[in-house]
CSV table of C-alpha atoms in Angstrom, one decimal:
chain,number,residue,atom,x,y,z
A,1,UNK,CA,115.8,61.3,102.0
A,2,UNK,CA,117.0,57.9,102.7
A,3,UNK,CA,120.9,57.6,103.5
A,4,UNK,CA,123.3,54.6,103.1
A,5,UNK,CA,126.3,54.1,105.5
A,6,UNK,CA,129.5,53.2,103.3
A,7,UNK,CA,131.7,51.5,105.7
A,8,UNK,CA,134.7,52.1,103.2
A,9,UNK,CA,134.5,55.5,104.7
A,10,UNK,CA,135.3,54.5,108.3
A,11,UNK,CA,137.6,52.0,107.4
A,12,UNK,CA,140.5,54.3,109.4
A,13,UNK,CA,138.5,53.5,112.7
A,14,UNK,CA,139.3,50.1,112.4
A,15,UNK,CA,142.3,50.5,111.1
A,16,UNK,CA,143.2,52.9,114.4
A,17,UNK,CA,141.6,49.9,116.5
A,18,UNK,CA,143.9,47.4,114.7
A,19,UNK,CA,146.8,49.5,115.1
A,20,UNK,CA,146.0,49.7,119.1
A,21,UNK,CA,146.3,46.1,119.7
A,22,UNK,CA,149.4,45.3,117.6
A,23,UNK,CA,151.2,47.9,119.8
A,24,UNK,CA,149.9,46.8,122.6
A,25,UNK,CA,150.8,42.8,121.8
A,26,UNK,CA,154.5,44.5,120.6
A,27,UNK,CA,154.8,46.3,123.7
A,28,UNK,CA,153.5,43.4,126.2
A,29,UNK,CA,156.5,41.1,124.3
A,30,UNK,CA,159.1,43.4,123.7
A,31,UNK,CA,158.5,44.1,127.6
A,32,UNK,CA,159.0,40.5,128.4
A,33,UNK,CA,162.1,39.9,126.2
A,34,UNK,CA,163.7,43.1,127.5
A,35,UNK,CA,163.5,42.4,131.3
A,36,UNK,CA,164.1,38.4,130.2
A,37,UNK,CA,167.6,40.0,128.9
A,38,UNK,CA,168.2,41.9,131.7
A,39,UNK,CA,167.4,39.1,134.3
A,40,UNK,CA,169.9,37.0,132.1
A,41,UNK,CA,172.8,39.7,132.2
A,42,UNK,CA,172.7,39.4,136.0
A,43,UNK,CA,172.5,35.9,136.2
A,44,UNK,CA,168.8,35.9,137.5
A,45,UNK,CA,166.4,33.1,137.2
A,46,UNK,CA,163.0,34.4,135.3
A,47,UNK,CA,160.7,31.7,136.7
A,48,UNK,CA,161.5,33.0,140.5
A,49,UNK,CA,158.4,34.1,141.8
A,50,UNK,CA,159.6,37.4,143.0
A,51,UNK,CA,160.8,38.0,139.4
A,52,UNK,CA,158.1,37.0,137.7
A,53,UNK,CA,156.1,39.5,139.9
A,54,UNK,CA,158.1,41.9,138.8
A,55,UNK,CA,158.3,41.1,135.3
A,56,UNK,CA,154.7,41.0,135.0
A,57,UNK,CA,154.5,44.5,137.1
A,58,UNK,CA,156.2,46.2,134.6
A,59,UNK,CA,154.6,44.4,131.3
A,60,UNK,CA,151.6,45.5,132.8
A,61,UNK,CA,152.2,48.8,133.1
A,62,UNK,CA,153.8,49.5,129.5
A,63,UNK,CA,150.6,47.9,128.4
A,64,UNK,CA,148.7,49.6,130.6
A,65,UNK,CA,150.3,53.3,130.1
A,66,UNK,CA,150.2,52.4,126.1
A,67,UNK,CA,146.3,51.5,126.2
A,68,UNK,CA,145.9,54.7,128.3
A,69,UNK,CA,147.2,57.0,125.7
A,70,UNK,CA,145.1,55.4,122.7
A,71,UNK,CA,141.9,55.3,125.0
A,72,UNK,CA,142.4,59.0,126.1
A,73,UNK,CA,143.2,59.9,122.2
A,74,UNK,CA,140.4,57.8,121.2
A,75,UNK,CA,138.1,59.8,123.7
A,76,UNK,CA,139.3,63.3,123.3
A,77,UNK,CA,137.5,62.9,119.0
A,78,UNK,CA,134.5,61.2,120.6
A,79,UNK,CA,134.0,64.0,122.8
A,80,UNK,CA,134.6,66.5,120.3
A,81,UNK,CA,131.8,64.5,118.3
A,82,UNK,CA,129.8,64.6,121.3
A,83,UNK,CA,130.3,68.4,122.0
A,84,UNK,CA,128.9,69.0,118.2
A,85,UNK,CA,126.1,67.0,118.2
A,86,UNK,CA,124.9,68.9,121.5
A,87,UNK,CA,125.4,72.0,119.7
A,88,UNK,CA,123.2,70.9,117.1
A,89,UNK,CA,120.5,69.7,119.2
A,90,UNK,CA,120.6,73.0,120.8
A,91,UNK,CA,119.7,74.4,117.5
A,92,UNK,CA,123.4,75.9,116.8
A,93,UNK,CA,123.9,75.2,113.2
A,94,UNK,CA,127.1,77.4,112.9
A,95,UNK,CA,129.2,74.8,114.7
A,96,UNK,CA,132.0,72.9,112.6
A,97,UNK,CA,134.8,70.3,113.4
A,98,UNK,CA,138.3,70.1,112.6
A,99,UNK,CA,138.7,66.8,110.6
A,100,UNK,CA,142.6,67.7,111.4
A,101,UNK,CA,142.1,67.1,115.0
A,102,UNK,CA,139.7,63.9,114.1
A,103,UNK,CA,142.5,61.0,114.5
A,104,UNK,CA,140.5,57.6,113.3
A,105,UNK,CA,137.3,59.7,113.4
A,106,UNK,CA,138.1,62.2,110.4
A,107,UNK,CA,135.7,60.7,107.9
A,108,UNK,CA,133.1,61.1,111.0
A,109,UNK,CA,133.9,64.6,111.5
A,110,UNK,CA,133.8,65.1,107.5
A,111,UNK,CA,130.4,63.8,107.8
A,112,UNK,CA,129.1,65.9,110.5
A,113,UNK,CA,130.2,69.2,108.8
A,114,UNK,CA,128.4,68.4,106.1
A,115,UNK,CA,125.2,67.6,107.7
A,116,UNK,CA,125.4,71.0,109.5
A,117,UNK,CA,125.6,72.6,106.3
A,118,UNK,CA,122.6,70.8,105.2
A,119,UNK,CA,120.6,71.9,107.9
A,120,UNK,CA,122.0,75.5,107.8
A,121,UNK,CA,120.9,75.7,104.4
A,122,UNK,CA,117.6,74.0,105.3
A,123,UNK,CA,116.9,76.4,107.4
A,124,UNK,CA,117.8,79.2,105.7
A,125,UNK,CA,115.9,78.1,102.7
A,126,UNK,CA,112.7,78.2,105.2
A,127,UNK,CA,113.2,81.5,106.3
A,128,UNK,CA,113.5,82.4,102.9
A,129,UNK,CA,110.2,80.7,102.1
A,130,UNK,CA,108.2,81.8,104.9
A,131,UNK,CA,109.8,85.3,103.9
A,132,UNK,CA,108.6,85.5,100.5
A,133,UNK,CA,105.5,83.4,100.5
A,134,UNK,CA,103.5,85.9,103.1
A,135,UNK,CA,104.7,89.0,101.0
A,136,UNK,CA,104.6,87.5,97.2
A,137,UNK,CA,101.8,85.5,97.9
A,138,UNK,CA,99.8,88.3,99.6
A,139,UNK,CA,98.6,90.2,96.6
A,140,UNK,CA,96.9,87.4,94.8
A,141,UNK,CA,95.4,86.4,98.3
A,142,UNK,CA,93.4,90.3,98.3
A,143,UNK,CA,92.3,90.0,95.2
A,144,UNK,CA,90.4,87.0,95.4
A,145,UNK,CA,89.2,87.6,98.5
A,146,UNK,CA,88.2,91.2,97.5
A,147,UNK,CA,86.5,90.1,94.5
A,148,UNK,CA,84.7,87.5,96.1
A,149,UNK,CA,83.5,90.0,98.6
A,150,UNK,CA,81.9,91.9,95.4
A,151,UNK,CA,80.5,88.8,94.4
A,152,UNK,CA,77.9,89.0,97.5
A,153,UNK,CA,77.1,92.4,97.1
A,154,UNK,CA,73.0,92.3,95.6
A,155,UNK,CA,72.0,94.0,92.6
A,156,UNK,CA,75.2,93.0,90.7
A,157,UNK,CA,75.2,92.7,87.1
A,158,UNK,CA,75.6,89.5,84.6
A,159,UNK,CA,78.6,91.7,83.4
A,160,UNK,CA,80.1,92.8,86.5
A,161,UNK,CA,79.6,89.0,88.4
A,162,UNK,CA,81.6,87.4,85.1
A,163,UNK,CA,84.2,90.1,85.4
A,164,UNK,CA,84.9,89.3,89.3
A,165,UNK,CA,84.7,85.5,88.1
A,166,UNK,CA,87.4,85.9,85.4
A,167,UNK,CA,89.8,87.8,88.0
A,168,UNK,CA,89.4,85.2,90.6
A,169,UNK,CA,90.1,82.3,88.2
A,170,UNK,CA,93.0,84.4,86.6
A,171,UNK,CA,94.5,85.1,90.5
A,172,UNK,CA,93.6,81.9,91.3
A,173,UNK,CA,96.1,80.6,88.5
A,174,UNK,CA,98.6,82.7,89.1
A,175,UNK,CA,98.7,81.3,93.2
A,176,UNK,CA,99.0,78.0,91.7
A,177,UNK,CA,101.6,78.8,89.6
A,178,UNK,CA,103.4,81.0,92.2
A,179,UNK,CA,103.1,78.2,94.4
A,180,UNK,CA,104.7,75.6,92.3
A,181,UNK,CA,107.6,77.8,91.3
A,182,UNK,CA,107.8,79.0,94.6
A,183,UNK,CA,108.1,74.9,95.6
A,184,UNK,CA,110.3,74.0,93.1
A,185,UNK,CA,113.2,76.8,93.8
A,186,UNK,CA,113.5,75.9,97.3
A,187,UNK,CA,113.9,72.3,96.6
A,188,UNK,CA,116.5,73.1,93.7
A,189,UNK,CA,118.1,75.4,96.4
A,190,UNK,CA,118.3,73.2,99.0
A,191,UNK,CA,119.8,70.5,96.6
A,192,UNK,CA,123.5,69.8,95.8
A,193,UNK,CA,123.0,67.6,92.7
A,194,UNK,CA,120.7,67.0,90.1
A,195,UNK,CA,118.8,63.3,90.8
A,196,UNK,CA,118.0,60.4,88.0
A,197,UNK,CA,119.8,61.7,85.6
A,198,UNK,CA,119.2,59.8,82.1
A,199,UNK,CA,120.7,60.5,78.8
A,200,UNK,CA,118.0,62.1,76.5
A,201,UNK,CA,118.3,63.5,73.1
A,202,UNK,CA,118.5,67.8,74.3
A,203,UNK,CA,117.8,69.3,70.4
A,204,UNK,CA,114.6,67.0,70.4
A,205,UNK,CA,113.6,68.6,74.0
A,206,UNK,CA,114.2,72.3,72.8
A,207,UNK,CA,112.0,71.3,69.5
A,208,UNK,CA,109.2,70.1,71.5
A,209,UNK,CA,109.4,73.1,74.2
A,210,UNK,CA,109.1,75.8,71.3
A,211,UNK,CA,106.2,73.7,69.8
A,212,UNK,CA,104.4,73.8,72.7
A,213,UNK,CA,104.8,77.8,73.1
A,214,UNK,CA,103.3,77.7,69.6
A,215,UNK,CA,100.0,79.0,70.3
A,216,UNK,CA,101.7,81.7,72.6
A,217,UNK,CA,104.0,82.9,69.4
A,218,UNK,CA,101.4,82.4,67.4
A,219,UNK,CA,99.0,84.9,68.5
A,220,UNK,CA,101.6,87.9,69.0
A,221,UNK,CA,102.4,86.8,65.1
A,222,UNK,CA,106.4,85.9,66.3
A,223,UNK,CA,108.4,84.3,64.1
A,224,UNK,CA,110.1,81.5,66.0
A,225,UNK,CA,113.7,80.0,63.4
A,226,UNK,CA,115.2,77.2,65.4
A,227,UNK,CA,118.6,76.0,64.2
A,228,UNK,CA,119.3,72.9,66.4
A,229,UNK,CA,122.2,70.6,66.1
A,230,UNK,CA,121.6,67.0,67.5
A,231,UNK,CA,122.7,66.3,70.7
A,232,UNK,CA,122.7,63.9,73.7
A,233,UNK,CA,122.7,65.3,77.3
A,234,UNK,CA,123.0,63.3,80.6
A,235,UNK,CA,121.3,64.9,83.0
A,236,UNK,CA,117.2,65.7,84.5
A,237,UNK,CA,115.0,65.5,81.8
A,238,UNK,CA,111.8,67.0,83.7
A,239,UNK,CA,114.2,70.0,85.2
A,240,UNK,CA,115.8,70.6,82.0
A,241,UNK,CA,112.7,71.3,80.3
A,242,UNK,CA,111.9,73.8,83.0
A,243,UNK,CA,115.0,75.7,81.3
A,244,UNK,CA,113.5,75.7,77.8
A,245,UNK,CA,110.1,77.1,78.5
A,246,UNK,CA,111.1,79.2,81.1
A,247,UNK,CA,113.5,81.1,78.7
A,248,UNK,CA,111.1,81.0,75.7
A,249,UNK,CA,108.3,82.3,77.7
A,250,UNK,CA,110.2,84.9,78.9
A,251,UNK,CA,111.2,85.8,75.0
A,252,UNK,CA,107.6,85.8,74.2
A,253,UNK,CA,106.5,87.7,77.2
A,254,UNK,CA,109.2,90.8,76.2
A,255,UNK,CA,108.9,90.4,72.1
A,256,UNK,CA,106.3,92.7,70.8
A,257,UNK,CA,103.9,91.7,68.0
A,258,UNK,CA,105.7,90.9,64.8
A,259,UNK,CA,109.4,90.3,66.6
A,260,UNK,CA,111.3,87.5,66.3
A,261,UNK,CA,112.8,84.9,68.3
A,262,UNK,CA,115.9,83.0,67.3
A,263,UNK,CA,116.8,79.0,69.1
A,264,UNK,CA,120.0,77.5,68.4
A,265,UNK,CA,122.0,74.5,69.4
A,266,UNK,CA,125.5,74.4,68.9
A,267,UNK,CA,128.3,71.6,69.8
A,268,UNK,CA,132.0,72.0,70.5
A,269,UNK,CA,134.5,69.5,72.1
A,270,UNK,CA,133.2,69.8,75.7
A,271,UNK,CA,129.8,72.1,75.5
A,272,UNK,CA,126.3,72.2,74.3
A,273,UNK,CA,125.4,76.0,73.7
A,274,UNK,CA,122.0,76.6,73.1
A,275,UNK,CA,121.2,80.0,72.5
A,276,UNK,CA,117.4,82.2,72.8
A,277,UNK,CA,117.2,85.6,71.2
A,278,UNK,CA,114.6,88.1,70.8
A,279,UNK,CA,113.9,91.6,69.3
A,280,UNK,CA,112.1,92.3,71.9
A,281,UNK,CA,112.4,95.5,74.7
A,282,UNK,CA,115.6,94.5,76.0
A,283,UNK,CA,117.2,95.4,78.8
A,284,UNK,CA,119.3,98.4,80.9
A,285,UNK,CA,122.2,97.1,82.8
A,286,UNK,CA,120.8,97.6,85.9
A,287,UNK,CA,117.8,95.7,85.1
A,288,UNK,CA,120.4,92.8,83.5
A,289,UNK,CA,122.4,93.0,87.3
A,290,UNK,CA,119.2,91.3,88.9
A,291,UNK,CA,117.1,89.0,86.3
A,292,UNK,CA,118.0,86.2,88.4
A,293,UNK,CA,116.8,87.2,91.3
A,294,UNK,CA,113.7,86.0,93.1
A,295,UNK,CA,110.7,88.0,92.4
A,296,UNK,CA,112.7,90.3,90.2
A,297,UNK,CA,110.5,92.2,87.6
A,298,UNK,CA,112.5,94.9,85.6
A,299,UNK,CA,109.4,96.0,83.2
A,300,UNK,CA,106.7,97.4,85.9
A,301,UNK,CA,104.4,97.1,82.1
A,302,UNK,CA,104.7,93.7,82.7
A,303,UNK,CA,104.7,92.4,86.5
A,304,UNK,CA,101.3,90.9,85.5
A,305,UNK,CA,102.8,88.4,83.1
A,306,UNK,CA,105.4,86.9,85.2
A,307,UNK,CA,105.8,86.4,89.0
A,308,UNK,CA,109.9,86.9,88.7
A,309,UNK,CA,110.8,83.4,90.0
A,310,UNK,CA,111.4,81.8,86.2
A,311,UNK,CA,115.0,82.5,85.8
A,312,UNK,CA,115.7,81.8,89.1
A,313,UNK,CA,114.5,79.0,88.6
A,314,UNK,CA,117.1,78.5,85.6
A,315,UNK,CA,120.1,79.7,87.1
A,316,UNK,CA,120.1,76.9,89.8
A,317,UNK,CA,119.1,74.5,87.7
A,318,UNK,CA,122.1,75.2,85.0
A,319,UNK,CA,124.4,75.6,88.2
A,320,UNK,CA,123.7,72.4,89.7
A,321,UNK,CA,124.4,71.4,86.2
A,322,UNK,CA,127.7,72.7,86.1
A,323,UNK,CA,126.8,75.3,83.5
A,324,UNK,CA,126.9,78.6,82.5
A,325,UNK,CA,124.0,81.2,81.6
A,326,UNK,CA,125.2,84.7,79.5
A,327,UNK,CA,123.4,86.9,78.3
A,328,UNK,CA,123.8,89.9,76.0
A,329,UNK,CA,121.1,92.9,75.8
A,330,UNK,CA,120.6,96.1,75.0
A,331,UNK,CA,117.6,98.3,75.5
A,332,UNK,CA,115.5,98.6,72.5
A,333,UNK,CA,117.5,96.3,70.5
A,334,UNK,CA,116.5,92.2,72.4
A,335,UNK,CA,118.4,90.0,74.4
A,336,UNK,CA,119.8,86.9,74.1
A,337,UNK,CA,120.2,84.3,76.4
A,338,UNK,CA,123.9,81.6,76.2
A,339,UNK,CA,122.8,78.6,78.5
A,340,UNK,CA,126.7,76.1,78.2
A,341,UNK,CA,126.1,73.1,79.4
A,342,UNK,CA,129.0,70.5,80.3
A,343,UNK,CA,129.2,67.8,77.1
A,344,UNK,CA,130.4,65.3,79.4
A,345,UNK,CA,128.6,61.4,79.0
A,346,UNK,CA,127.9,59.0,82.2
């Protein structure tokens, strides 16, 4: 990611260097005016040489001492800089600086704690990754191997051959998928803002999200009412949409044949509440504590429908929104999910 310097934020460097040389003309006159009063109190003449030698003696010490204190200042923040950026290089993430103790280097220090907590997170958000992708991404991995393995073995049958061909283009599908949500979360995670936003009609985007689940919703015979009020959103069209399908599918997924799904869209004064409901299975509190979670599955019935990353997925997204995601569910009876989104314009 490409950065940009803005120099307004380091205007109190040079402000600190300013202020350094103004004191240090003040003091180198206020010096020579003071020890030109006193020469004249006793009656002295300034231009004798001994005098002057005097005079400039001690003008060039006030300067001196003065410019001693601002360098040593000056050095003490740089070294505390320095000190941090060791620390980092050393792989010590956990450092921070005091922007208190910065002096004309306090935007600097800002700086620096934030780019620890950038890496700190970056690095985190590895581990993470490494983490999960051996152990989620280890099941589809046997399978197709196993299955190809089969696939060798002589005397198989037309049937059995299709059969192992189905399961390692279904497995194959679901790495690729696993993969790209897998992908997608870490970058969302390791983000602080949501990028290019535009403003985009949001009632138009849920309509075309439900209409392209059609053929899902359609074949469980669903019944899908959508009650949208138009709306404009500034924000991440392609990460928004995540949002929509990610919610619908899971409504589909947990809706048994003939249920019904409800979408509405709703405006007040300062949010846009779009709403997804289901008759579906529903949930037990426990199983409504960890939906967001990554790799969460509640329904062990259905672990091969999902792969647990989808509302993880939209609970960072809403969040880097500034939103808010509710949701209400009891077992037997559906859920439905309350994504508020901030109905603020650019």
């Amino acid at each position: 990611m490409r950065g940009r310097i803005r120099p307004k934020r380091y205007r109190g460097l040079a402000a600190w260097l300013a202020i350094e040389s103004t004191i240090l003309t003040i003091t180198s006159v206020m010096s020579f005016v003071l020890l030109r009063r006193i020469a004249s109190a006793l009656g002295a003449d300034i231009r004798r040489p001994i005098l002057a030698v005097v005079i400039g003696v001690v003008i060039g010490t006030a300067v001196g001492l003065t410019a001693t204190w601002f360098s040593r200042r000056f050095n003490q923040v740089v070294s505390g800089l320095t000190r941090g950026l060791r620390s980092v290089a050393e792989g010590n993430f956990t450092v921070r600086l005091d922007p208190g103790q910065a002096g004309p280097l306090k935007a600097a220090y800002t700086d620096f704690n934030n780019m620890v907590e950038e890496l700190q997170s970056v690095r985190t958000l590895r581990e993470d990754f490494i983490n999960n992708f051996s152990h989620e991404f280890k099941t589809p991995i046997t399978a197709i191997q196993g299955f190809a393995e089969l696939l060798q073995e002589p005397g198989l049958s037309p049937e059995d051959r299709q059969q192992y061909l189905q399961i390692i283009a279904g497995e194959s599908a679901r790495l690729a998928e696993l993969s790209n949500s897998t992908l997608l979360l870490s970058k969302l995670e390791s983000q602080r803002f949501i990028p290019e936003k535009t403003l985009f009609a949001l009632d138009e985007q849920v309509k075309l999200c439900v209409i392209l689940l059609s053929s899902r919703w359609e074949k469980q015979d669903l019944t899908v009412s959508v009650d949208l009020e138009p709306a404009q959103f500034y924000g991440n069209a392609e990460l928004m949409r995540h949002i929509w399908l990610n919610v619908l599918n899971n409504a589909i997924t947990y809706t048994p044949s003939g249920g019904a799904i409800g979408v509405t869209l709703r405006r007040t004064e300062d949010w846009l509440r779009i709403s997804v409901s289901d008759t579906g299975i529903g949930m037990t509190p426990e199983v409504r504590a960890h939906i967001f979670d990554k790799y969460y599955q509640g329904d062990p019935s259905h672990t091969g429908k999902g792969l647990g990353l989808g509302l993880s997925i939209v609970y960072r997204i809403v969040e880097l929104c500034g939103g808010q995601i509710a949701v209400e569910s009891c077992e037997g009876t559906g859920s439905v999910f309350t994504i508020s989104l901030p109905g603020t314009r650019p």
